[in-house]
XYZ file of C-alpha atoms in Angstrom:
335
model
C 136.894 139.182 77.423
C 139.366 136.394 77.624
C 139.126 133.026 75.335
C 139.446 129.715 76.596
C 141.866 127.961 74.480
C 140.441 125.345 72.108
C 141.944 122.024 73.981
C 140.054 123.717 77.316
C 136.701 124.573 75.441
C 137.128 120.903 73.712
C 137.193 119.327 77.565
C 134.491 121.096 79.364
C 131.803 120.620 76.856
C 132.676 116.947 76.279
C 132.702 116.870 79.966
C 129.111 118.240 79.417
C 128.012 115.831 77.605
C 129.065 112.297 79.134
C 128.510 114.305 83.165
C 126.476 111.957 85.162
C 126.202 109.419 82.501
C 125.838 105.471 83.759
C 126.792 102.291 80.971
C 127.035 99.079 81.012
C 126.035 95.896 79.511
C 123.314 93.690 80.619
C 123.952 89.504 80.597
C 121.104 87.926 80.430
C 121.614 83.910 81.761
C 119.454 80.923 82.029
C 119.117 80.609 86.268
C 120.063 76.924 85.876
C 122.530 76.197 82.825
C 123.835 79.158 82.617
C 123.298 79.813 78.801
C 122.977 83.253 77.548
C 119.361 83.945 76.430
C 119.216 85.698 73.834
C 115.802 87.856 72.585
C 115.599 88.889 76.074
C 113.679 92.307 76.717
C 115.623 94.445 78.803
C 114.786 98.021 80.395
C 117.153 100.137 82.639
C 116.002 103.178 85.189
C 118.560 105.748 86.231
C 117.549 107.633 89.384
C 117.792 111.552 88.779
C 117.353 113.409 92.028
C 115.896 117.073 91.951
C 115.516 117.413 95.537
C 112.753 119.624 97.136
C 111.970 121.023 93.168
C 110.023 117.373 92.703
C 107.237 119.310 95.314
C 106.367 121.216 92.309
C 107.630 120.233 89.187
C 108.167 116.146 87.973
C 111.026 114.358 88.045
C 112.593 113.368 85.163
C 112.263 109.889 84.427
C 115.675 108.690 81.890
C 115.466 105.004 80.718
C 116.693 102.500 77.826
C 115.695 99.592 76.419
C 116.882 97.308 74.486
C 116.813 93.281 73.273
C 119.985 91.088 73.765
C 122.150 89.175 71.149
C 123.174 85.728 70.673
C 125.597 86.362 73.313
C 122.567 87.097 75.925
C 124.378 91.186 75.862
C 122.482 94.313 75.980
C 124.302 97.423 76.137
C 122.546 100.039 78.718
C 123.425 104.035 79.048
C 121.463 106.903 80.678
C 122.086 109.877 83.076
C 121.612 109.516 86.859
C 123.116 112.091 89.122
C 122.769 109.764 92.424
C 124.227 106.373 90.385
C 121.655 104.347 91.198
C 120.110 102.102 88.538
C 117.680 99.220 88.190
C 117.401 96.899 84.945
C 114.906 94.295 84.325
C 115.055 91.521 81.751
C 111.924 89.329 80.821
C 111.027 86.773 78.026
C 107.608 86.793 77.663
C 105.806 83.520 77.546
C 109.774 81.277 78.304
C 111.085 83.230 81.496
C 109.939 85.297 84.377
C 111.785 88.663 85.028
C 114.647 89.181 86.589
C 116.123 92.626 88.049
C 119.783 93.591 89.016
C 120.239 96.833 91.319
C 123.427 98.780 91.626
C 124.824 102.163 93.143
C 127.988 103.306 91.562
C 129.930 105.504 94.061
C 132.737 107.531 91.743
C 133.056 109.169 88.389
C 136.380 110.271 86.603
C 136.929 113.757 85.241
C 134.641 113.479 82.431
C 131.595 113.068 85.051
C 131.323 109.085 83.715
C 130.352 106.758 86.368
C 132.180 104.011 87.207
C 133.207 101.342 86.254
C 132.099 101.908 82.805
C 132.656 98.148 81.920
C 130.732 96.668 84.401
C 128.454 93.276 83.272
C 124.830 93.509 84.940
C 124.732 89.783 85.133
C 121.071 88.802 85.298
C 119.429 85.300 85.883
C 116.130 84.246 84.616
C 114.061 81.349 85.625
C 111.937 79.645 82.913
C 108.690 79.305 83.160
C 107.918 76.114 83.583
C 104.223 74.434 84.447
C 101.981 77.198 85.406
C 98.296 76.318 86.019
C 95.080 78.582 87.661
C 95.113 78.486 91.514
C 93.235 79.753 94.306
C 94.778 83.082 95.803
C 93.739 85.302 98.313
C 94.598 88.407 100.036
C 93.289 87.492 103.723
C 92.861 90.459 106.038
C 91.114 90.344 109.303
C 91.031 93.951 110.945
C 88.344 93.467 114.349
C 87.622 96.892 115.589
C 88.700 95.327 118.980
C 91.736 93.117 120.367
C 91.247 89.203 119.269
C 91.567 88.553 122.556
C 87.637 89.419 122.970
C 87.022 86.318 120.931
C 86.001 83.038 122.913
C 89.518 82.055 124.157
C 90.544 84.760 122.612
C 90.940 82.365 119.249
C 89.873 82.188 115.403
C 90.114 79.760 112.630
C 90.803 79.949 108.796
C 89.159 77.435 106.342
C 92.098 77.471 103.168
C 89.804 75.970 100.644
C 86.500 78.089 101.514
C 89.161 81.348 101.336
C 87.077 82.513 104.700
C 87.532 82.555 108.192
C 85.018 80.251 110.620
C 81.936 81.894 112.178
C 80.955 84.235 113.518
C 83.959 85.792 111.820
C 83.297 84.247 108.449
C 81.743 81.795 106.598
C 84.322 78.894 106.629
C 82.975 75.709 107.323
C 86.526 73.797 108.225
C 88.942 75.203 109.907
C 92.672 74.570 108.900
C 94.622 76.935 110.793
C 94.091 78.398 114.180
C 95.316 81.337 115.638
C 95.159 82.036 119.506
C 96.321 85.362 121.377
C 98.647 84.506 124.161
C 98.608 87.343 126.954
C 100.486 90.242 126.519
C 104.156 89.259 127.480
C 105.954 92.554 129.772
C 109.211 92.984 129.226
C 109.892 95.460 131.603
C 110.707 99.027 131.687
C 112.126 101.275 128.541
C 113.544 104.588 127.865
C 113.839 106.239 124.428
C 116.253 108.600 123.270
C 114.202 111.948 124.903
C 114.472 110.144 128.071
C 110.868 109.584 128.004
C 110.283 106.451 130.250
C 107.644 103.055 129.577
C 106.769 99.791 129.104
C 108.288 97.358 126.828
C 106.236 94.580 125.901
C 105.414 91.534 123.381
C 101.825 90.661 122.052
C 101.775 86.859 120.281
C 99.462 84.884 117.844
C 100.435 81.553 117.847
C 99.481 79.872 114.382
C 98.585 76.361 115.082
C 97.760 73.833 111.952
C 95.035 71.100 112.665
C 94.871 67.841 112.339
C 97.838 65.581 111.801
C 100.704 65.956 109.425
C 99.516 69.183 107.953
C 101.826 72.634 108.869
C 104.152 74.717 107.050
C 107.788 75.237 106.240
C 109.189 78.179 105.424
C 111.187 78.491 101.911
C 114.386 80.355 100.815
C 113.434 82.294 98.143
C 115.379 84.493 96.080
C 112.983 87.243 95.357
C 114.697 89.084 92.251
C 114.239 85.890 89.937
C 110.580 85.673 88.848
C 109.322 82.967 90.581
C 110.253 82.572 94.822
C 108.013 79.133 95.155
C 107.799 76.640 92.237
C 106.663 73.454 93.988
C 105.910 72.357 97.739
C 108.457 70.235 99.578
C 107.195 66.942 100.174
C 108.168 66.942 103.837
C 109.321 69.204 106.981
C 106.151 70.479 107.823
C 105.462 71.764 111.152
C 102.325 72.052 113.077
C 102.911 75.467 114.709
C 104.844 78.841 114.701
C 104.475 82.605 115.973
C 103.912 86.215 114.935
C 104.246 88.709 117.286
C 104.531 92.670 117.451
C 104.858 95.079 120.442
C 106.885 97.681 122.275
C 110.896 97.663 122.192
C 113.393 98.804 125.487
C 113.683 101.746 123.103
C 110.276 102.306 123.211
C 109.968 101.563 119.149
C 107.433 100.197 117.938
C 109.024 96.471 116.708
C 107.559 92.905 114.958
C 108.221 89.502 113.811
C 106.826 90.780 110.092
C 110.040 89.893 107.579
C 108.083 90.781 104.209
C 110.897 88.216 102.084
C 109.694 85.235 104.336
C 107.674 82.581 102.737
C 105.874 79.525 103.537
C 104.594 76.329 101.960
C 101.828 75.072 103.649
C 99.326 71.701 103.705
C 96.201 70.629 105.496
C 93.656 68.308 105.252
C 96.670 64.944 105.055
C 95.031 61.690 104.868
C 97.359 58.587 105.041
C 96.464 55.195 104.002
C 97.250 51.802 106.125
C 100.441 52.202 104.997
C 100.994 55.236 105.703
C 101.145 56.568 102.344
C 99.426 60.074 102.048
C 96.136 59.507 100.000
C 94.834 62.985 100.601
C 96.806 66.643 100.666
C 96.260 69.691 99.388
C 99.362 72.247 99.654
C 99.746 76.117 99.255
C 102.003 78.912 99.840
C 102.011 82.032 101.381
C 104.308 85.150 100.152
C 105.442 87.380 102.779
C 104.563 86.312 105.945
C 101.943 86.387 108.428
C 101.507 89.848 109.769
C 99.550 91.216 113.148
C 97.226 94.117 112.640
C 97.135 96.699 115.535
C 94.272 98.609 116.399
C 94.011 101.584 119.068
C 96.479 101.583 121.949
C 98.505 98.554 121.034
C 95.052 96.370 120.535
C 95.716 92.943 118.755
C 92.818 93.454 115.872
C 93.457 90.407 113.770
C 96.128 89.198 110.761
C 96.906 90.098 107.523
C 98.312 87.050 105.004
C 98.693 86.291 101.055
C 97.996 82.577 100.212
C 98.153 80.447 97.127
C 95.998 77.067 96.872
C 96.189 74.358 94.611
C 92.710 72.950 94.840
C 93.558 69.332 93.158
C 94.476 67.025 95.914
C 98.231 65.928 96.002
C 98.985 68.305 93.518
C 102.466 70.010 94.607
C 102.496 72.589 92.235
C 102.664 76.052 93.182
C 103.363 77.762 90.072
C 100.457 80.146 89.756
C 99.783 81.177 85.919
C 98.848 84.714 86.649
C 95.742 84.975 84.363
C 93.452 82.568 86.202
C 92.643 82.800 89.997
C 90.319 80.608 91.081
C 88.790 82.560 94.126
C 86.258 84.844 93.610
C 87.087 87.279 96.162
C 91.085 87.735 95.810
C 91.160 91.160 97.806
C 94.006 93.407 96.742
C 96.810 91.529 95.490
C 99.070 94.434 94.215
C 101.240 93.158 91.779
C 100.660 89.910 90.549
C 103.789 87.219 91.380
C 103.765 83.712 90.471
């Protein structure tokens, strides 16, 4: 049998042991100054594929952890064969988390993904005023198109977390929402050469009552918080959702699940014109249409917050007490 020489036998099993391995060191910042934050708890996931083996055996799951200096540094290392890792950082109780995401493309001839300096730069925001609010799932599934309804129109009360009868039991409506008709956009092919019609179905969501409406918000959804505080302006009384049928045949919608809105109702203005009365929310997500059987318009599907103190602008939900009852599913909980 032939012997490797030492120096090759020396190579391939270091190249063994650093193959596939991902490192680098995690900066933890303050969002606004800048300052490293140090104490941070930081946790990194890196991807390992098995392909079609995960049908019957698990997938390994290869993580670190660790706290960061003075300096706001961590120092991160696992395997990942597909060079795709996620790392959180959170300080309980001072800031909300914060993730950074990246996919390295290349290793060298040890196997090490690169760059094998490279600074995960994440920013945290701090937590700041939270208090209990009102928040609700809302989910309104008809086993029929909305369009059956009087007008083919329904109503949402914000404060009663309900929509107005015979729907609900809301007792002020807030928000309307009317079905236009269905909008044809003429004729469609898809890629089988399968012809049909392309079309648009629209709710248009009207606020009542005057100077109420929303806005929608640029959020930046990877640090903690996406809506601290409600503008105190820019509101507008009305916008559309919409979903249908694409010239491609494809099923297509308005829904953009990073889309946000603050929202208020209920304004009251003195002689002056100074508002006496608001009370202002926010909704994560967007408004979405819920279909039903052939292309039916069934109803909407919406995650609000409410502050229920009157001119209150803040929005920055504490996470431990909600104030409504009957939240529905919320998933995981976001401030």
């Amino acid at each position: 049998m032939m012997k490797l020489p030492l120096w090759v036998a020396a190579i391939t099993m270091t190249s063994c042991c650093f193959a596939d391995t991902a490192k680098f060191n995690a900066l933890v910042v303050d969002v606004v100054s800048g300052e490293p934050i140090s104490g941070a708890n930081v946790k990194s996931w890196f991807e390992w594929n098995i392909g079609w083996r995960a049908w019957s055996e698990p997938t390994p799951i290869i993580t670190d952890e660790g706290v960061t200096d003075a300096g706001g540094f961590c120092k991160q290392k696992g395997r990942t064969n597909t060079g795709e890792v996620t790392c959180i950082a959170e300080k309980k109780g001072e800031y909300y988390k914060g993730v950074f995401f990246t996919s390295l493309k290349e290793k060298n001839l040890l196997g090490v993904w690169q760059p094998d300096n490279l600074v995960a730069t994440i920013r945290l925001q701090r937590v700041e005023h939270p208090i209990p609010l009102w928040v609700k799932k809302v989910a309104l599934g008809l086993d029929k198109d909305v369009s059956s309804l009087p007008d083919g129109k329904f109503y949402f009360d914000f404060l009663a977390g309900d929509f107005l009868p015979p729907l609900g039991n809301g007792r002020q409506a807030d928000v309307m929402f009317a079905r236009n008709a269905r909008e044809d956009r003429g004729e469609g092919e898809n890629g089988a050469n399968v012809k049909g019609r392309s079309f648009r179905d629209t709710i248009r969501v009207c606020f009542l009552g005057e100077w109420n409406g929303l806005v929608e918000m640029k959020c930046d959804n990877r640090n903690g918080i996406r809506i601290r505080q409600a503008p105190e302006s820019r509101y507008q009384n009305e916008f559309s959702i919409w979903r249908g049928v694409g010239k491609d045949l494809q099923c297509e919608s308005s829904h953009n699940k990073d889309r946000d809105f603050c929202f208020r109702i209920r304004t009251e203005r003195d002689a002056q014109g100074m508002i006496r009365k608001a009370w202002y929310g926010k909704i994560y997500g967007d408004m979405k249409i819920l279909a039903g059987y052939n292309y039916s318009v069934n109803g909407v599907k919406f995650l609000y917050y409410l502050n229920p103190t009157s001119l209150d602008r803040n929005l920055e939900w504490d996470m431990k007490t909600n104030l409504c009852p009957n939240p529905g599913s919320l998933g995981q909980l976001q401030p």
